[in-house]
Tab-separated table of C-alpha atoms in Angstrom:
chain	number	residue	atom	x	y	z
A	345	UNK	CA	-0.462	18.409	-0.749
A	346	UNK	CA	3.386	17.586	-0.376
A	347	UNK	CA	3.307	13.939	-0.358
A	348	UNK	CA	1.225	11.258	-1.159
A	349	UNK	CA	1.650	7.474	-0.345
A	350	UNK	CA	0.515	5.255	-3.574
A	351	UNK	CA	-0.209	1.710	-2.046
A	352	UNK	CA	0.506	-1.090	-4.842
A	353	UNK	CA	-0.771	-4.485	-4.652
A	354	UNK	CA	2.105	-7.273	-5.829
A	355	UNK	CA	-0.932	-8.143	-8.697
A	356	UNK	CA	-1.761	-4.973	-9.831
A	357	UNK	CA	1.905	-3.958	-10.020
A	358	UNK	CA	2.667	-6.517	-12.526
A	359	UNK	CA	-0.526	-4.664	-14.679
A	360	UNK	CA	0.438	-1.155	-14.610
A	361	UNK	CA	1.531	0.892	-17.714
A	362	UNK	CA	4.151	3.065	-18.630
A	363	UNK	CA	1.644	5.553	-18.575
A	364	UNK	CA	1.343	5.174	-14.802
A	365	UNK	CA	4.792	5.444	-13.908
A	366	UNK	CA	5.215	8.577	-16.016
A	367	UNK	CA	2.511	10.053	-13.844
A	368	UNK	CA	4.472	9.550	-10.836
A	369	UNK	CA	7.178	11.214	-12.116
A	370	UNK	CA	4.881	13.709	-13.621
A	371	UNK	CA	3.404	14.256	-9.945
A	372	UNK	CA	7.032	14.977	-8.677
A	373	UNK	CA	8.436	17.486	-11.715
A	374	UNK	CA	5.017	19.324	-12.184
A	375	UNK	CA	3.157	19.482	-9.151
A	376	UNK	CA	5.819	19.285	-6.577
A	377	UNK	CA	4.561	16.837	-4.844
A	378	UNK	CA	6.771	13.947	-3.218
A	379	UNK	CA	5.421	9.991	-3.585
A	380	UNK	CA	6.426	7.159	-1.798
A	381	UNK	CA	4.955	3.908	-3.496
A	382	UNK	CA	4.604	1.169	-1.278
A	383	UNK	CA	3.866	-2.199	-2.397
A	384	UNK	CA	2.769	-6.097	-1.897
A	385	UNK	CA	3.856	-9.192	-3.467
A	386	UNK	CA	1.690	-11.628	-2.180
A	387	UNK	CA	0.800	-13.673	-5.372
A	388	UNK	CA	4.898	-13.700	-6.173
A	389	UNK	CA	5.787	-14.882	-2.792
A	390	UNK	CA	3.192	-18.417	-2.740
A	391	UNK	CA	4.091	-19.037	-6.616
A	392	UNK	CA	7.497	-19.409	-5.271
A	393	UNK	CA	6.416	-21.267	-2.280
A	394	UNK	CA	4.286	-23.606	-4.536
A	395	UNK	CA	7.520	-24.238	-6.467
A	396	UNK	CA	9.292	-24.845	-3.438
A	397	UNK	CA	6.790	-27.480	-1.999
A	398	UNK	CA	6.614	-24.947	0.710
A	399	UNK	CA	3.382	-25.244	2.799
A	400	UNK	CA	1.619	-21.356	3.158
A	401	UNK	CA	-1.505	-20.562	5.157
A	402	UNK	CA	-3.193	-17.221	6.386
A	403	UNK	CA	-5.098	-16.480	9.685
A	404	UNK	CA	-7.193	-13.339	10.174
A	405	UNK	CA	-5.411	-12.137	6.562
A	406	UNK	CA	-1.726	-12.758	7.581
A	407	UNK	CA	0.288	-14.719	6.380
A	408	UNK	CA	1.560	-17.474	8.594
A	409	UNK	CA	5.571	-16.697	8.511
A	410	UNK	CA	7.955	-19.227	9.681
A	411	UNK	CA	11.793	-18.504	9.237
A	412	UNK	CA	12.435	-20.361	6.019
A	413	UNK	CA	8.604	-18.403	4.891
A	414	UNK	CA	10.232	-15.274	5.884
A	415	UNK	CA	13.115	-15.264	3.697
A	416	UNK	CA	11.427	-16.354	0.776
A	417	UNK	CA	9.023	-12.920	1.767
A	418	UNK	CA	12.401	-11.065	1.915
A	419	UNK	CA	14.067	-12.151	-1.079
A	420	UNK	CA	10.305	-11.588	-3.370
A	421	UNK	CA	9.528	-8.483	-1.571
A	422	UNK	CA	12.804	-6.670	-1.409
A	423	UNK	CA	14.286	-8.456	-4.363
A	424	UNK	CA	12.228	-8.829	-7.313
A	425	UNK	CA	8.638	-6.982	-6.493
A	426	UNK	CA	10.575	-4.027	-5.612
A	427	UNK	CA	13.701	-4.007	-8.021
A	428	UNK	CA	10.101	-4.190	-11.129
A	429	UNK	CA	8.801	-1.210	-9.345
A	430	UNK	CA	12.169	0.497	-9.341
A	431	UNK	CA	13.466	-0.068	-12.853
A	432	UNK	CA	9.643	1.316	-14.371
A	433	UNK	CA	10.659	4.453	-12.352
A	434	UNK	CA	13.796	4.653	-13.725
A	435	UNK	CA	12.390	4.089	-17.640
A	436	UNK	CA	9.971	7.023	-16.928
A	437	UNK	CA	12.709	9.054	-16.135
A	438	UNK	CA	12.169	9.091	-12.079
A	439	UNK	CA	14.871	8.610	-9.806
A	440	UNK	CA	12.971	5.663	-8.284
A	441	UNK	CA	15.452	3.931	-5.352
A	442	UNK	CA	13.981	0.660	-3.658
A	443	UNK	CA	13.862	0.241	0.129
A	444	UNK	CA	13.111	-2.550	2.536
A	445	UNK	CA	12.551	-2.016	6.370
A	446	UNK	CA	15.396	-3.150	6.945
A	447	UNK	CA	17.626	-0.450	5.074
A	448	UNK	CA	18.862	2.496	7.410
A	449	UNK	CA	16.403	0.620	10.018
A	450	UNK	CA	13.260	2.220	7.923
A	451	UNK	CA	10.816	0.613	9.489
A	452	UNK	CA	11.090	-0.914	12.985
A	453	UNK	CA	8.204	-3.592	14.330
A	454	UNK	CA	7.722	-5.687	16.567
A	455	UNK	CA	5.770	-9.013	16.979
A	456	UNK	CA	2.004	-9.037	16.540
A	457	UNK	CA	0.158	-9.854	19.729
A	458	UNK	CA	-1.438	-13.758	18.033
A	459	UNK	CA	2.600	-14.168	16.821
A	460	UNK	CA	1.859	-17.372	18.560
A	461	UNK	CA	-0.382	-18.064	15.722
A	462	UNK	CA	1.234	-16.198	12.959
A	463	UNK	CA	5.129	-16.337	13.413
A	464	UNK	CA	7.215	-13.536	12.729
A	465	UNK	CA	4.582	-11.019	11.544
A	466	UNK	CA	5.102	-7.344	13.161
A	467	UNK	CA	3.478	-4.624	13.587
A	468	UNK	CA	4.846	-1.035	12.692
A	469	UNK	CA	6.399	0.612	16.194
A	470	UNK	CA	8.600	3.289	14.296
A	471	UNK	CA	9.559	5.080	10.743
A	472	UNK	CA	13.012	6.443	10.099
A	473	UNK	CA	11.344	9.197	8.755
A	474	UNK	CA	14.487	11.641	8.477
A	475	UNK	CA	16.227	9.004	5.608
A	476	UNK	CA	13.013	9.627	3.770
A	477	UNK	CA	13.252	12.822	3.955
A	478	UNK	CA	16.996	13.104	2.790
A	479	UNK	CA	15.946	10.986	-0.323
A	480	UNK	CA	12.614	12.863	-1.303
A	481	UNK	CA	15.110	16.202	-0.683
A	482	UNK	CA	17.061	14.584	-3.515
A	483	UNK	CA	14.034	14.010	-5.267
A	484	UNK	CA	14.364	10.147	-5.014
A	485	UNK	CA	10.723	8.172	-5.314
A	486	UNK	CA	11.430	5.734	-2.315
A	487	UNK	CA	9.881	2.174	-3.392
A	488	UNK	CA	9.120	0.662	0.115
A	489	UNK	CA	9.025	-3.240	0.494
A	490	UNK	CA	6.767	-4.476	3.465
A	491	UNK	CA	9.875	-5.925	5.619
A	492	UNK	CA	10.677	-4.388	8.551
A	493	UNK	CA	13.082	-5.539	11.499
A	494	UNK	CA	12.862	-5.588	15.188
A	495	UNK	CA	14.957	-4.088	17.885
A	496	UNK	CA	17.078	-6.884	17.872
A	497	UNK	CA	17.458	-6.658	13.834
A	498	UNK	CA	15.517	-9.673	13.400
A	499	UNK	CA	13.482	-9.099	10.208
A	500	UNK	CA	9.615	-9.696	10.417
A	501	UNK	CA	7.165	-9.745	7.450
A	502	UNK	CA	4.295	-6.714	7.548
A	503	UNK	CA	0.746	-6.050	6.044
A	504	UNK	CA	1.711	-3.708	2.981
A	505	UNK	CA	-1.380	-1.726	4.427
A	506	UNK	CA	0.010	-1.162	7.679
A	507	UNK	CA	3.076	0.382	6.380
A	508	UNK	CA	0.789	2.663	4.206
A	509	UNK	CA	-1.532	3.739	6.944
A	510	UNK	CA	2.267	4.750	9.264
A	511	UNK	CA	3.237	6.570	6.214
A	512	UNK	CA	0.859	8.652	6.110
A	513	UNK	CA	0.643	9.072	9.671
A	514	UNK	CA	4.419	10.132	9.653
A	515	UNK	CA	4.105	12.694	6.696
A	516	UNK	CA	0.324	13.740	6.863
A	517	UNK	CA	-0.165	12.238	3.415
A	518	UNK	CA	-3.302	10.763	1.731
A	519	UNK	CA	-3.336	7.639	0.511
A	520	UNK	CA	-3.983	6.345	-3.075
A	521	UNK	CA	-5.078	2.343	-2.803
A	522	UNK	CA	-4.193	1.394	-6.524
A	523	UNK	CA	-6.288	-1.414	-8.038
A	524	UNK	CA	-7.842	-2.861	-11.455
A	525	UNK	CA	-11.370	-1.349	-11.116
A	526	UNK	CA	-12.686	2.042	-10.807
A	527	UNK	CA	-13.818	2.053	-7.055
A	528	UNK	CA	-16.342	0.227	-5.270
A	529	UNK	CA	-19.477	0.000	-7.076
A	530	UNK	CA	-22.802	-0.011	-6.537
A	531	UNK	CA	-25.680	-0.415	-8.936
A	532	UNK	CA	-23.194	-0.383	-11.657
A	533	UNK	CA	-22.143	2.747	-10.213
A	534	UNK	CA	-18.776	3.921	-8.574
A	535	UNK	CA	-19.618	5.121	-5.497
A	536	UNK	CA	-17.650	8.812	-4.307
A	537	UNK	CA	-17.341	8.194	-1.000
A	538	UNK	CA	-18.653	5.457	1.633
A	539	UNK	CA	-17.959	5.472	5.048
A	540	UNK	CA	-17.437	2.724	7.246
A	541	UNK	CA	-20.926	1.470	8.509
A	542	UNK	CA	-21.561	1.237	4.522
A	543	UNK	CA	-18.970	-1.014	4.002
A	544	UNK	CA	-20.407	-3.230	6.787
A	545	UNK	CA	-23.377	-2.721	5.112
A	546	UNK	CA	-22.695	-3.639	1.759
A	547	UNK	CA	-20.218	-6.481	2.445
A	548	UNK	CA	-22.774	-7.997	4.594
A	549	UNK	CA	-25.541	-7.883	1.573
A	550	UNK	CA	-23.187	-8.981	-0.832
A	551	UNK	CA	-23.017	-5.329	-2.879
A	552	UNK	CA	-19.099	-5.427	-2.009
A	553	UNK	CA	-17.624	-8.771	-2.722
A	554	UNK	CA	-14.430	-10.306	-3.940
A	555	UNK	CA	-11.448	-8.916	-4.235
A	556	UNK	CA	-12.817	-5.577	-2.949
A	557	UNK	CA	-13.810	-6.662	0.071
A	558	UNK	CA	-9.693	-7.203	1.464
A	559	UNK	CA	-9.330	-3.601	-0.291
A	560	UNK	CA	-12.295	-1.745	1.855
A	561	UNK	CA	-11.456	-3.224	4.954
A	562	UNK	CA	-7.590	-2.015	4.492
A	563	UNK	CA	-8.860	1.428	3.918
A	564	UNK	CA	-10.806	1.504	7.212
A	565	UNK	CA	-8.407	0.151	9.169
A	566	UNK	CA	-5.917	2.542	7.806
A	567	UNK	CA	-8.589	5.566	8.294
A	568	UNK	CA	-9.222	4.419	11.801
A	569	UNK	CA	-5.456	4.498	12.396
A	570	UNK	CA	-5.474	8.451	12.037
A	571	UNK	CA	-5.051	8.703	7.934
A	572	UNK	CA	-7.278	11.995	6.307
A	573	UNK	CA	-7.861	10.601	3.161
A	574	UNK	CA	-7.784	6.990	1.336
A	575	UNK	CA	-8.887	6.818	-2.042
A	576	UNK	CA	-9.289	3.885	-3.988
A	577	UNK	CA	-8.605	3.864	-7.882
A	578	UNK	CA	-8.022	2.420	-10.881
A	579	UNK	CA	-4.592	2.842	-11.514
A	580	UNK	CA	-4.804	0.948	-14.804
A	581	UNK	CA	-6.633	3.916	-16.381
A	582	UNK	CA	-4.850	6.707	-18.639
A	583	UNK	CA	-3.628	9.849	-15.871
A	584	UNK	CA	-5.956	8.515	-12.846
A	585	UNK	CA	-3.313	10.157	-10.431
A	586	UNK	CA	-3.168	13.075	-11.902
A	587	UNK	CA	-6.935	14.107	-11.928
A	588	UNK	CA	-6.838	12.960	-8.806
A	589	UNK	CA	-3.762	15.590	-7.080
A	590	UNK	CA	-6.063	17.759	-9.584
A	591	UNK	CA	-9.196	17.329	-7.368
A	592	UNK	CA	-10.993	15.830	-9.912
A	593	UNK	CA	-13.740	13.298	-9.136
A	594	UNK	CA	-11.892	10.112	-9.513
A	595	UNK	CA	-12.242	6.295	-7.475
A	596	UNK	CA	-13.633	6.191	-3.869
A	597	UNK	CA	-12.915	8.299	-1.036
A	598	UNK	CA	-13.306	5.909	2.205
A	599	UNK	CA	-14.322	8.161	5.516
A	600	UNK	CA	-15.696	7.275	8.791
A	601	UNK	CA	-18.168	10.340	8.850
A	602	UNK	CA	-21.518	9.519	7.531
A	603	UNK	CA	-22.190	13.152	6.604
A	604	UNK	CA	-19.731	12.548	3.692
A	605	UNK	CA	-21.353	9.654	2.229
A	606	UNK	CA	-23.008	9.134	-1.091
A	607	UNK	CA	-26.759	9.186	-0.307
């Protein structure tokens, strides 16, 4: 494994340890391995749109982005969620750098096909992979904010998971979904792996609901985009990432083959 993408809510970000940041580092001096952290914001950006009488909806999970919606995205997404993700990098001794899509044209979209519905919402077209790769060269942890911009420059807000999922498309990475629980349960019991018709399953019956129900339905969308591997874990327990680069048995691995599946 050379890289791995670690996918960060914006609410579990705000719960995360010093311990977990000096595991990413950890992952980059000791196992030579190069992570790009990608992250949300979601709860930040409608507290500040609640403050600023500013009316937010979703459809289908997006959010509904108007221009004036759009900049308060920007300014929470590439200025605070990220610069909070950036200086615990830098306290763990990681040379953490924050990007947005917009920076060195990172991440070019363009509109969603129901923009009609949703506003300025893209989709990812392309990565500019080769920055990335002159930063992780220089052993910079790049700290990705969910903005991207369109040919045109015009900047358009996009589904943290999306970016993930092209990621790890772009450098054959896994991905590690971080969360506050230890993986989707069942019977009290984290399940290993599930597959796809599972999750159906077990939304359906009510085994997966909740918060974890968004977090499944990520994962197989990203896995169904092309991505090997997509584990979700707790990211609040002590050296979860590094038993998990060790192979040990750790969260939920989310496949589409059944053969894989817990029994």
């Amino acid at each position: 494994m050379c890289y791995l993408i670690i996918k960060c809510g914006g609410s579990i970000a705000e719960k995360l340890s010093d311990s977990f940041y000096q595991n990413v580092a950890v992952l980059q001096t000791d196992y030579h391995i190069k992570p790009i952290i990608v992250h949300g914001g979601g709860p930040k950006v409608s507290t500040i749109l609640d403050k600023l009488q500013m009316e937010t909806k979703f459809i289908d999970g997006l959010r509904v982005t108007n221009e004036p919606v759009l900049e308060v995205v920007e300014m929470v997404l590439s200025g605070t969620a990220n610069k909070q993700i950036v200086r615990n990098l830098l306290a763990a001794g990681a040379k953490g750098i924050g990007l947005s899509g917009a920076d060195g044209k990172l991440l070019e979209a363009k509109l969603v096909a129901n923009h009609e519905k949703v506003g300025l919402v893209g989709e990812i077209v392309s990565i500019n992979k080769s920055l990335l790769d002159l930063l992780l060269h220089d052993l910079y942890i790049p700290v990705i904010s969910p903005v991207a911009v369109d040919q045109n420059n015009r900047p358009l807000n996009i589904n943290a998971d999306e970016v993930a999922a092209a990621l790890s498309k772009a450098f054959h990475a896994p991905i590690c979904m971080i969360t506050d629980v230890p993986g989707v349960m069942k019977d009290k019991k984290v399940l290993s792996t599930i597959t796809k018709t599972q999750i159906e399953e077990y939304v359906e019956n009510g085994v997966i609901k909740g918060g974890m129900i968004p977090k499944v339905k990520a994962a197989i969308d990203c896995i169904e985009q092309g991505v090997k591997e997509f584990v979700i874990m707790n990211g609040l327990e002590e050296d979860n990432l590094i038993k998990y680069v060790k192979k040990e048995p750790i969260g939920t691995l989310v496949c589409l083959e059944e053969e894989f599946a817990d029994a």
